[in-house]
mmCIF file of C-alpha atoms in Angstrom:
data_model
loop_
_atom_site.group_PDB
_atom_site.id
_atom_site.type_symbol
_atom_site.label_atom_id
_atom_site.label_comp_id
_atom_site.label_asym_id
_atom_site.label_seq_id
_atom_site.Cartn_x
_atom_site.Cartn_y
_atom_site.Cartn_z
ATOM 1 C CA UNK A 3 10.929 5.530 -7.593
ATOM 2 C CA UNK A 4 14.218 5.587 -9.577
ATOM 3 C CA UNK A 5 16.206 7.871 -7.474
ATOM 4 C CA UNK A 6 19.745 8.020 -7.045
ATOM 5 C CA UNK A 7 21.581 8.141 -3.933
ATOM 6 C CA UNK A 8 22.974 11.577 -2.486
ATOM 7 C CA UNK A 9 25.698 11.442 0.403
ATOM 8 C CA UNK A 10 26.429 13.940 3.426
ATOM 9 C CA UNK A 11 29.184 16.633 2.949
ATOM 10 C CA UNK A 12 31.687 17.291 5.345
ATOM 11 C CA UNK A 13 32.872 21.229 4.951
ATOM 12 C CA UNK A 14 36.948 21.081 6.583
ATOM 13 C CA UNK A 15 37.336 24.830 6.035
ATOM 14 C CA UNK A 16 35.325 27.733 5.014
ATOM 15 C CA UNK A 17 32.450 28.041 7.862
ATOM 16 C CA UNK A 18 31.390 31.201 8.212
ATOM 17 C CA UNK A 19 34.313 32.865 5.847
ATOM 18 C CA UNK A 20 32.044 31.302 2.670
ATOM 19 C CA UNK A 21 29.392 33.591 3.595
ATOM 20 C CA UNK A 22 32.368 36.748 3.330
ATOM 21 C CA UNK A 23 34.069 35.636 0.246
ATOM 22 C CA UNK A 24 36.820 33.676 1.700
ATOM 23 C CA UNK A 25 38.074 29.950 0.400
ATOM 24 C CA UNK A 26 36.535 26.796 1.409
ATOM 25 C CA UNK A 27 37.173 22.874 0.958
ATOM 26 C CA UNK A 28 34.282 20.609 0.997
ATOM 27 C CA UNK A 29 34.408 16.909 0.125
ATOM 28 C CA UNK A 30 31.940 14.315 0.153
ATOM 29 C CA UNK A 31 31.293 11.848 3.154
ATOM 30 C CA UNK A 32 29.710 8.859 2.320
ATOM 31 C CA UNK A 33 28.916 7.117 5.254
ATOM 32 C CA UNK A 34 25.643 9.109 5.037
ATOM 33 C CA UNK A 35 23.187 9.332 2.236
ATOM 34 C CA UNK A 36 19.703 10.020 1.144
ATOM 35 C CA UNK A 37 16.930 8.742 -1.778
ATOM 36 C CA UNK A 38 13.663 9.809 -2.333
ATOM 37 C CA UNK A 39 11.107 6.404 -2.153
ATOM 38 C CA UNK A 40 7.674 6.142 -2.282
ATOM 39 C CA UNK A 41 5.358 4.233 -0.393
ATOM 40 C CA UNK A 42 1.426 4.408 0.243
ATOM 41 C CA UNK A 43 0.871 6.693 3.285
ATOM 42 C CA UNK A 44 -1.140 4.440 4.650
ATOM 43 C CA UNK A 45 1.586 1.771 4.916
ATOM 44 C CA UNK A 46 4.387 4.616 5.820
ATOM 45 C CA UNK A 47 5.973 4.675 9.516
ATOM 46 C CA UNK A 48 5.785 8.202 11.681
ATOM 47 C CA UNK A 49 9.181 9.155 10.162
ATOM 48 C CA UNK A 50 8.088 9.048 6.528
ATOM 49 C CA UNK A 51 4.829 10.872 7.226
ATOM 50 C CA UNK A 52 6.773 13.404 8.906
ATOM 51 C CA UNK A 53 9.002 13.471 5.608
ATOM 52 C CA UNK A 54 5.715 13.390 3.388
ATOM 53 C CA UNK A 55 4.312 16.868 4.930
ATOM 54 C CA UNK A 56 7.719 17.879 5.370
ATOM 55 C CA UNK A 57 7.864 17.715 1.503
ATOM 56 C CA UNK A 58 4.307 19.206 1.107
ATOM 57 C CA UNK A 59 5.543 22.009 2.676
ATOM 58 C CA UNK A 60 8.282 22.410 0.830
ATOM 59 C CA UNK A 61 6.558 21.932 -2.044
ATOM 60 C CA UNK A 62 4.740 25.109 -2.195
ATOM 61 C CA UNK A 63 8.168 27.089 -1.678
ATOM 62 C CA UNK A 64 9.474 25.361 -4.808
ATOM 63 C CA UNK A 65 6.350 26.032 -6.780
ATOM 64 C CA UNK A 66 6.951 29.637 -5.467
ATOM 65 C CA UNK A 67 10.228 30.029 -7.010
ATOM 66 C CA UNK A 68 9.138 28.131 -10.111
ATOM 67 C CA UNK A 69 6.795 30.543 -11.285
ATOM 68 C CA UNK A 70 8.318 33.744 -10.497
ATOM 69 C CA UNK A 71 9.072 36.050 -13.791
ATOM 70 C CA UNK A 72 13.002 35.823 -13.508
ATOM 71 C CA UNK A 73 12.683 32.337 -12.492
ATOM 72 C CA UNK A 74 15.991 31.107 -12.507
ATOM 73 C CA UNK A 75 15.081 27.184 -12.026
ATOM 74 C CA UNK A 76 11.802 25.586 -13.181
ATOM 75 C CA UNK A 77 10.494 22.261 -11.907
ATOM 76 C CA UNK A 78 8.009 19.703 -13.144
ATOM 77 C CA UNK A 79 5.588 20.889 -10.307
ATOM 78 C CA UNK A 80 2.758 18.483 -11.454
ATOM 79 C CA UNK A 81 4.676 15.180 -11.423
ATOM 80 C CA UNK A 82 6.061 16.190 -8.295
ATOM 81 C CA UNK A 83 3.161 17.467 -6.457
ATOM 82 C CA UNK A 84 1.387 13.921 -7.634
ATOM 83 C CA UNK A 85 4.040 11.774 -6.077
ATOM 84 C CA UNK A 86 4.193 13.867 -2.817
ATOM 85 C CA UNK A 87 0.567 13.373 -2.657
ATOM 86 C CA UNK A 88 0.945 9.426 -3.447
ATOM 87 C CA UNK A 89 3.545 8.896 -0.329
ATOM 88 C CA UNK A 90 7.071 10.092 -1.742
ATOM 89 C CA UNK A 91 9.185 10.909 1.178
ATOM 90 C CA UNK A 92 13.350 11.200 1.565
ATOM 91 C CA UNK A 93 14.822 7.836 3.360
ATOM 92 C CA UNK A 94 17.704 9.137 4.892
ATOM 93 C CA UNK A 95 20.793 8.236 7.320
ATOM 94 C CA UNK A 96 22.280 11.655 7.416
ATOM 95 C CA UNK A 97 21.841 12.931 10.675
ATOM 96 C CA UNK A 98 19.921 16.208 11.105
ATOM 97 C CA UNK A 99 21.223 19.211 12.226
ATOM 98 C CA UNK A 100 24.725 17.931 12.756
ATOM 99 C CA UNK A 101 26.600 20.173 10.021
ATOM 100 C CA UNK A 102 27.248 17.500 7.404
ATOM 101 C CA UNK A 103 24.263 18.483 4.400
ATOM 102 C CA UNK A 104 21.589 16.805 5.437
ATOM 103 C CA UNK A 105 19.370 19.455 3.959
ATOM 104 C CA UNK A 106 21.671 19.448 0.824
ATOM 105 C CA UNK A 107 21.111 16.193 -0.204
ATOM 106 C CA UNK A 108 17.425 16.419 -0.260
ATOM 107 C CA UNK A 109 17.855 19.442 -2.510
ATOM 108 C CA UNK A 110 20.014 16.976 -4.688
ATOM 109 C CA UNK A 111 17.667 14.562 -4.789
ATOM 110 C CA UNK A 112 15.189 17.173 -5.763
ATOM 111 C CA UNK A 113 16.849 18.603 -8.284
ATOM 112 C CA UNK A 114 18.063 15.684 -9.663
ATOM 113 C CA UNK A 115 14.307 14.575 -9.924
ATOM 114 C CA UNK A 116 12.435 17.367 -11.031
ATOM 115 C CA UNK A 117 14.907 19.921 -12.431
ATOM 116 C CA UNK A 118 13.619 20.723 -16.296
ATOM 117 C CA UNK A 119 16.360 21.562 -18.342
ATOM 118 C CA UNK A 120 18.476 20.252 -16.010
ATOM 119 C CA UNK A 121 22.248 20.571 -15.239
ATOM 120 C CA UNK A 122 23.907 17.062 -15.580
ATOM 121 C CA UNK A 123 26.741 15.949 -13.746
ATOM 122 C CA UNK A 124 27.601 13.945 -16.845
ATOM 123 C CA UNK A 125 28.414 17.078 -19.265
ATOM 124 C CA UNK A 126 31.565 19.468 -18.621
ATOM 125 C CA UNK A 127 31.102 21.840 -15.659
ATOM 126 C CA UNK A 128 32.420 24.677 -16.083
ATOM 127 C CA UNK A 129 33.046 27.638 -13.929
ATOM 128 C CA UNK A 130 29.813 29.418 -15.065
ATOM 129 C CA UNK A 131 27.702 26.312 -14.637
ATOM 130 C CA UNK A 132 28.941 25.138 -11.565
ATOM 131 C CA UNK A 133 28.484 28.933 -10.632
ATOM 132 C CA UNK A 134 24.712 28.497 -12.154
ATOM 133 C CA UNK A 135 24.254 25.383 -9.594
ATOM 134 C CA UNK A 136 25.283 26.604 -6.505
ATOM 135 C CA UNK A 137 22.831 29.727 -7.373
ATOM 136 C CA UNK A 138 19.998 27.599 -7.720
ATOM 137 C CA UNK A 139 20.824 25.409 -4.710
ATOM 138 C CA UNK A 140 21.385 28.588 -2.643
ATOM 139 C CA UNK A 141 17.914 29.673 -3.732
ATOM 140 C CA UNK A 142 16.443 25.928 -3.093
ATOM 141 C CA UNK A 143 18.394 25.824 0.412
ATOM 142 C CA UNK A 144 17.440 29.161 2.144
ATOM 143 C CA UNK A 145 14.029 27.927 2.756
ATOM 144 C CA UNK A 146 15.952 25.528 5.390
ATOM 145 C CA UNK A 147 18.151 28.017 6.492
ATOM 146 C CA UNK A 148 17.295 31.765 6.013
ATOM 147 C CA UNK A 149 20.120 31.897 4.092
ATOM 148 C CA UNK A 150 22.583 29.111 2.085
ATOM 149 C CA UNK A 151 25.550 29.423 0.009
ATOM 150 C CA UNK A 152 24.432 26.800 -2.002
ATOM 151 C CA UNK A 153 27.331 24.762 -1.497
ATOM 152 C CA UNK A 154 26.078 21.634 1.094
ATOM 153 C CA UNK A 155 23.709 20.684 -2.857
ATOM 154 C CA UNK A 156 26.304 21.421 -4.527
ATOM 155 C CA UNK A 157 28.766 19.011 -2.819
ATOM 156 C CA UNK A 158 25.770 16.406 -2.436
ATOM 157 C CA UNK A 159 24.935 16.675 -5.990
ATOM 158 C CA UNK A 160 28.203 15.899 -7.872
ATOM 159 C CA UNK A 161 29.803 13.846 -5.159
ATOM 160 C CA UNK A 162 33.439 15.362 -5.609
ATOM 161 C CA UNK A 163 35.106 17.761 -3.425
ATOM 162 C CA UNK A 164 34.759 21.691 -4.196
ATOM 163 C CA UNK A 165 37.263 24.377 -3.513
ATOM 164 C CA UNK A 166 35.735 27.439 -2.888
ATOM 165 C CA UNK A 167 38.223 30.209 -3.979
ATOM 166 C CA UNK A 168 35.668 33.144 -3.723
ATOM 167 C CA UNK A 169 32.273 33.674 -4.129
ATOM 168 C CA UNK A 170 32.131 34.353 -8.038
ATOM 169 C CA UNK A 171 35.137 31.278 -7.843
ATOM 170 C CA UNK A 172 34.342 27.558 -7.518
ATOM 171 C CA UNK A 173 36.125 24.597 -8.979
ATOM 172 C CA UNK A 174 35.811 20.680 -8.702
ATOM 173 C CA UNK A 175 38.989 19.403 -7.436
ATOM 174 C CA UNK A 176 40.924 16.196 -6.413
ATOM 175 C CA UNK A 177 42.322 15.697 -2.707
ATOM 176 C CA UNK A 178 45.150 13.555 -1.479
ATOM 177 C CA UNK A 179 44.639 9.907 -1.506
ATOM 178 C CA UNK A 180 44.092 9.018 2.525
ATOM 179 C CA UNK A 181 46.802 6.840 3.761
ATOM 180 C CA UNK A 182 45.124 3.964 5.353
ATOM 181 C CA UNK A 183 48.271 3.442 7.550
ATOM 182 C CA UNK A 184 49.015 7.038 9.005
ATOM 183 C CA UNK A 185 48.849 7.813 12.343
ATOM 184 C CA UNK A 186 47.391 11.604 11.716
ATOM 185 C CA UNK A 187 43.434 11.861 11.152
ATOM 186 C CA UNK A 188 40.597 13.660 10.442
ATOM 187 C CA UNK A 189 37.575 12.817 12.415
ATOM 188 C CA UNK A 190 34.117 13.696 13.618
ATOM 189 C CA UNK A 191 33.285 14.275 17.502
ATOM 190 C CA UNK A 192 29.643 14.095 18.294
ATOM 191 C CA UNK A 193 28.312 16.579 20.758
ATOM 192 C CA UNK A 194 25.083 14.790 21.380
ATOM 193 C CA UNK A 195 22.982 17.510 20.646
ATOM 194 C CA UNK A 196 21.456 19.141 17.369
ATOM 195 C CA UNK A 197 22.780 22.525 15.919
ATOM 196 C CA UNK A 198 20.181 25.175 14.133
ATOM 197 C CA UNK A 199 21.931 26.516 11.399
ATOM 198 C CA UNK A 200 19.572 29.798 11.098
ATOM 199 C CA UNK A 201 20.085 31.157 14.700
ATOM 200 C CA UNK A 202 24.238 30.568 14.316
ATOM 201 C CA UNK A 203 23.810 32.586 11.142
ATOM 202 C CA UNK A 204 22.257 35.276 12.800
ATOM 203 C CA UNK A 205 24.837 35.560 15.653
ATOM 204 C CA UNK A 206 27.378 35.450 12.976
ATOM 205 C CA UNK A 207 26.072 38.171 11.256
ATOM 206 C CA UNK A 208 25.367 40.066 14.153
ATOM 207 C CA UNK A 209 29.151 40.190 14.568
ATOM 208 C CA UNK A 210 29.910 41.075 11.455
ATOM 209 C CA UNK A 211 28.630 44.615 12.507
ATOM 210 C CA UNK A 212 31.722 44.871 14.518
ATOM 211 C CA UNK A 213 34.652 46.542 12.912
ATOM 212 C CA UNK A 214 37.026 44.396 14.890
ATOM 213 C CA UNK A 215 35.364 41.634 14.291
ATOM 214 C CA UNK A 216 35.481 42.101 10.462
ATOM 215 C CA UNK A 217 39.404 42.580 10.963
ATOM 216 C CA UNK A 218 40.097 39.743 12.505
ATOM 217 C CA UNK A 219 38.059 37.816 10.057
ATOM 218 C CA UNK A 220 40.657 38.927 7.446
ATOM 219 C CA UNK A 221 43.772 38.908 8.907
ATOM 220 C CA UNK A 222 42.954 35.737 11.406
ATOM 221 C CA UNK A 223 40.191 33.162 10.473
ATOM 222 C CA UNK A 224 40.559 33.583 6.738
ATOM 223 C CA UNK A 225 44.317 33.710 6.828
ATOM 224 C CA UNK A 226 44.361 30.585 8.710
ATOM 225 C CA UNK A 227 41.653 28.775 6.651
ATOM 226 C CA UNK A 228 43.182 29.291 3.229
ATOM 227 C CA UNK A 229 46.349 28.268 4.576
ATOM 228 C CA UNK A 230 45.166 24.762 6.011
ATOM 229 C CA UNK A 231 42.981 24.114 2.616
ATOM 230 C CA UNK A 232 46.533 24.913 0.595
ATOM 231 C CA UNK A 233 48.174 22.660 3.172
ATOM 232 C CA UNK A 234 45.709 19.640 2.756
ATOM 233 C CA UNK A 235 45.987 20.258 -0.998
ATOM 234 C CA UNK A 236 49.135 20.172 -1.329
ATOM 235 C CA UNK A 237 49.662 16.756 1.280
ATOM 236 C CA UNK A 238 51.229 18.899 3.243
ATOM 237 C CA UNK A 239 50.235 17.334 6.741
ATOM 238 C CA UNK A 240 53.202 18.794 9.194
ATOM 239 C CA UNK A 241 51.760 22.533 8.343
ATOM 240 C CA UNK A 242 48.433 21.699 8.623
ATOM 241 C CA UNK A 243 48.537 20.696 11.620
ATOM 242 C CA UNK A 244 50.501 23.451 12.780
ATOM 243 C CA UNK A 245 47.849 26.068 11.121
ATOM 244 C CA UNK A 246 44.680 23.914 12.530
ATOM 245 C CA UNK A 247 45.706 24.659 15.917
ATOM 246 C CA UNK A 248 46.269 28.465 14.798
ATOM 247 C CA UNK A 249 42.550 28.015 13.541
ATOM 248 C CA UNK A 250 40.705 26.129 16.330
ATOM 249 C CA UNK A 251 42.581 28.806 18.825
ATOM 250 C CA UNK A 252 40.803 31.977 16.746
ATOM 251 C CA UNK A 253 37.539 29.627 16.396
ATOM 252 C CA UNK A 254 37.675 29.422 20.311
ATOM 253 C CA UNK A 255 38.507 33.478 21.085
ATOM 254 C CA UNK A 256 35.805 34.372 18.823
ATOM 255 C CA UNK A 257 33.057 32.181 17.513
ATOM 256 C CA UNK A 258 32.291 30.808 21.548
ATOM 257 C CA UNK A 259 28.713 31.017 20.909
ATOM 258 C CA UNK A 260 28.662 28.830 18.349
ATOM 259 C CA UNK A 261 30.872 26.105 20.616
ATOM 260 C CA UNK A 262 28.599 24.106 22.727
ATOM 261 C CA UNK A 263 29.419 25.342 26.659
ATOM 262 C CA UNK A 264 30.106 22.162 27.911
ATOM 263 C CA UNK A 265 32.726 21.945 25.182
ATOM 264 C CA UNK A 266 35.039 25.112 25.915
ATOM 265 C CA UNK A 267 37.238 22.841 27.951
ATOM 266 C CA UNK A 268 37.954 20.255 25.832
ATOM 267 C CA UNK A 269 38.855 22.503 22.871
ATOM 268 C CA UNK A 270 41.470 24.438 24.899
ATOM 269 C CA UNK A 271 42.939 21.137 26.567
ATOM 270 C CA UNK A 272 43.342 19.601 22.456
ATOM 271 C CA UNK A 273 45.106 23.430 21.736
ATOM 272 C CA UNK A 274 47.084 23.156 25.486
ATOM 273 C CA UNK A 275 48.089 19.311 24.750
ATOM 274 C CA UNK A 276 48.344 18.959 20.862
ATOM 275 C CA UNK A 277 46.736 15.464 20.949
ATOM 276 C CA UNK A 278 44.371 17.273 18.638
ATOM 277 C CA UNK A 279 42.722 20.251 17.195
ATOM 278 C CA UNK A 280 39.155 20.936 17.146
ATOM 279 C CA UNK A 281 36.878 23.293 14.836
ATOM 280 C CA UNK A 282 33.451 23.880 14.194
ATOM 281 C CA UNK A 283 31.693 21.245 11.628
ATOM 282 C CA UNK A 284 28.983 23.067 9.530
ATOM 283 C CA UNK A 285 27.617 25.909 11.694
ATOM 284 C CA UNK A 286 28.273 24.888 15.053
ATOM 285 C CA UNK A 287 25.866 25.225 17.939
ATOM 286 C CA UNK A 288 25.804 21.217 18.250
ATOM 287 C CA UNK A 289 26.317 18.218 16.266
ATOM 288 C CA UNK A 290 29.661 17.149 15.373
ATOM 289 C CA UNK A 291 32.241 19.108 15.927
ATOM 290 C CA UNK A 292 35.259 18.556 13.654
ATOM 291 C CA UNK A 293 38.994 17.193 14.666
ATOM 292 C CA UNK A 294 42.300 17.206 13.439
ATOM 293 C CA UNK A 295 45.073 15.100 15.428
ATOM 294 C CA UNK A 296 48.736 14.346 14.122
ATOM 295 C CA UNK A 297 48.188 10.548 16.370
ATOM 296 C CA UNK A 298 44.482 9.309 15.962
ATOM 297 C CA UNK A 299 45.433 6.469 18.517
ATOM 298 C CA UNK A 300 46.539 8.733 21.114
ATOM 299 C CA UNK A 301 43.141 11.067 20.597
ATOM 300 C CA UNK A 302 40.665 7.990 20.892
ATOM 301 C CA UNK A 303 42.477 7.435 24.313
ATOM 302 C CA UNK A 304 41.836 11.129 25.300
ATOM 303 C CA UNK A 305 38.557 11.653 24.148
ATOM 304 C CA UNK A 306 37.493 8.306 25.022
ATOM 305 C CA UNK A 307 34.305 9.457 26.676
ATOM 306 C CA UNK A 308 33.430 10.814 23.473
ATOM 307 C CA UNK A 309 32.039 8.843 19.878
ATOM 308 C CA UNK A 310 34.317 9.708 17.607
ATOM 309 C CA UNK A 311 34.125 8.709 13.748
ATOM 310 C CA UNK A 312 36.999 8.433 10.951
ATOM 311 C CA UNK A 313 36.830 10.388 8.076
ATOM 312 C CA UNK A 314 40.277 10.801 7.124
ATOM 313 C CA UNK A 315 43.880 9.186 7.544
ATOM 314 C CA UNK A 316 47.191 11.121 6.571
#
């Protein structure tokens, strides 16, 4: 199959506040990625059969949405449902359930496949049809999810970070070059287990019942958040720090459930200490858990017990 390559996402700010209309930065992480292939099922391994009926099951949601009256994406359901049936599957290294788009890149890829009248990353995107996208990859991703902001396809799809200013708001944009030499970092912390987005969701929304709740959202989390994504904008790594630990303190007061328990500690020892800053990666609830450190030397030697991976130097 000729199919191109679609890489993981990493969100650094905007969980949860996406879904209420505050900012978000994602960017593209490509140590992870994703193709569709096709092989004889006869020939395939468990883990592309499991893909194969993975997809055949999928396949009948997107023939769903195809067909409806106000359909607002159409696909070309017979070449697809004739490769799904002749072994296609998705070969990929993203991890599952560990908050960096796993699910959004096989959308891409999808898309990218069997969109008709298709929106190409080649012509110019502009606010309405990168508004257009994320629709249809919201509509694409809920069956994964319950419910998607479209955002994880989005990201996987045109490979360049997205600022998130509202919900009716999106724009491609361009982030600081990382500074190979710097002793400040960005970096991944696996929690060896696997996060469900659709049950965080729930508890999130759940709490959004809760007047308080709502407030603190407003005046806390998203004040925070949009100050960190102006900060990392801007190369403005002294403040960011500064408001990370701001964040990962309100992340730790009020999102708990969605902080593995065995992880409470460590996240108030990185606040306590300042050797680094923790917040939730994707959803939370497992998988990585995201980290922000002003001396990536000195947090390797703290969290030693822990796998840590680079994604960004400042």
């Amino acid at each position: 199959m000729n199919s191109t390559f679609f890489y993981s996402k990493i969100l650094l700010f905007g969980e949860y506040g996406i879904i209420k209309d505050s900012k978000g930065l994602a960017i593209p992480y490509n140590s992870y990625n994703g193709t569709l292939k096709k092989i004889s099922i006869k020939e395939q391994n468990k883990q592309q059969q499991d893909s194969n009926k993975s997809l055949q099951i999928y396949f009948e949601y997107l023939k769903r949405i195809s067909q409806e009256e106000k359909a607002i994406v159409h696909f070309d359901i017979e070449r697809m449902e004739k490769d799904i049936e002749e072994g296609m599957y998705f070969d990929s290294s993203i991890p599952q359930g560990y908050g960096v788009g796993s699910s959004g890149a096989l959308v891409a890829a999808i898309y990218d496949t069997y969109s008709i009248d298709k929106i190409e990353t080649s012509q110019h995107l502009t606010r309405d049809l990168l508004l257009k996208l994320k629709e249809i990859f919201s509509l694409m991703e809920s069956f994964f999810h319950g419910k998607s902001s479209g955002l994880d396809p989005l990201n996987s799809y045109l490979s360049i970070p997205i600022l998130i200013n509202s919900a009716n708001l999106i724009e491609t944009t361009g982030i600081p070059s990382p500074f190979e030499q710097g002793k400040g970092a960005v970096f991944l912390l696996d929690s060896g287990m696997i996060g469900e987005t659709a049950p965080m969701v729930e508890i999130f929304m759940e709490k959004m019942k809760n007047e308080g709740f709502r407030k603190m959202l407003k005046t806390q989390f998203a004040k925070y958040t949009d100050a960190c994504i102006d900060n990392f904008l801007q190369g403005n790594f002294k403040s960011l720090i500064g408001n990370v630990k701001k964040l990962s303190r309100v992340v730790l007061n009020h999102f708990k459930p969605m902080i593995p328990q065995q992880f409470h500690t460590l996240w108030q020892q990185g606040i306590d200490s300042g050797d680094y800053y923790l917040k939730l990666c994707g959803s939370g609830g497992g998988g990585y858990i995201l980290g922000f450190t002003p001396d990536y030397q000195r947090a390797k030697e703290v969290l030693k017990d822990h796998k840590l991976e680079l994604v960004y130097r400042f």
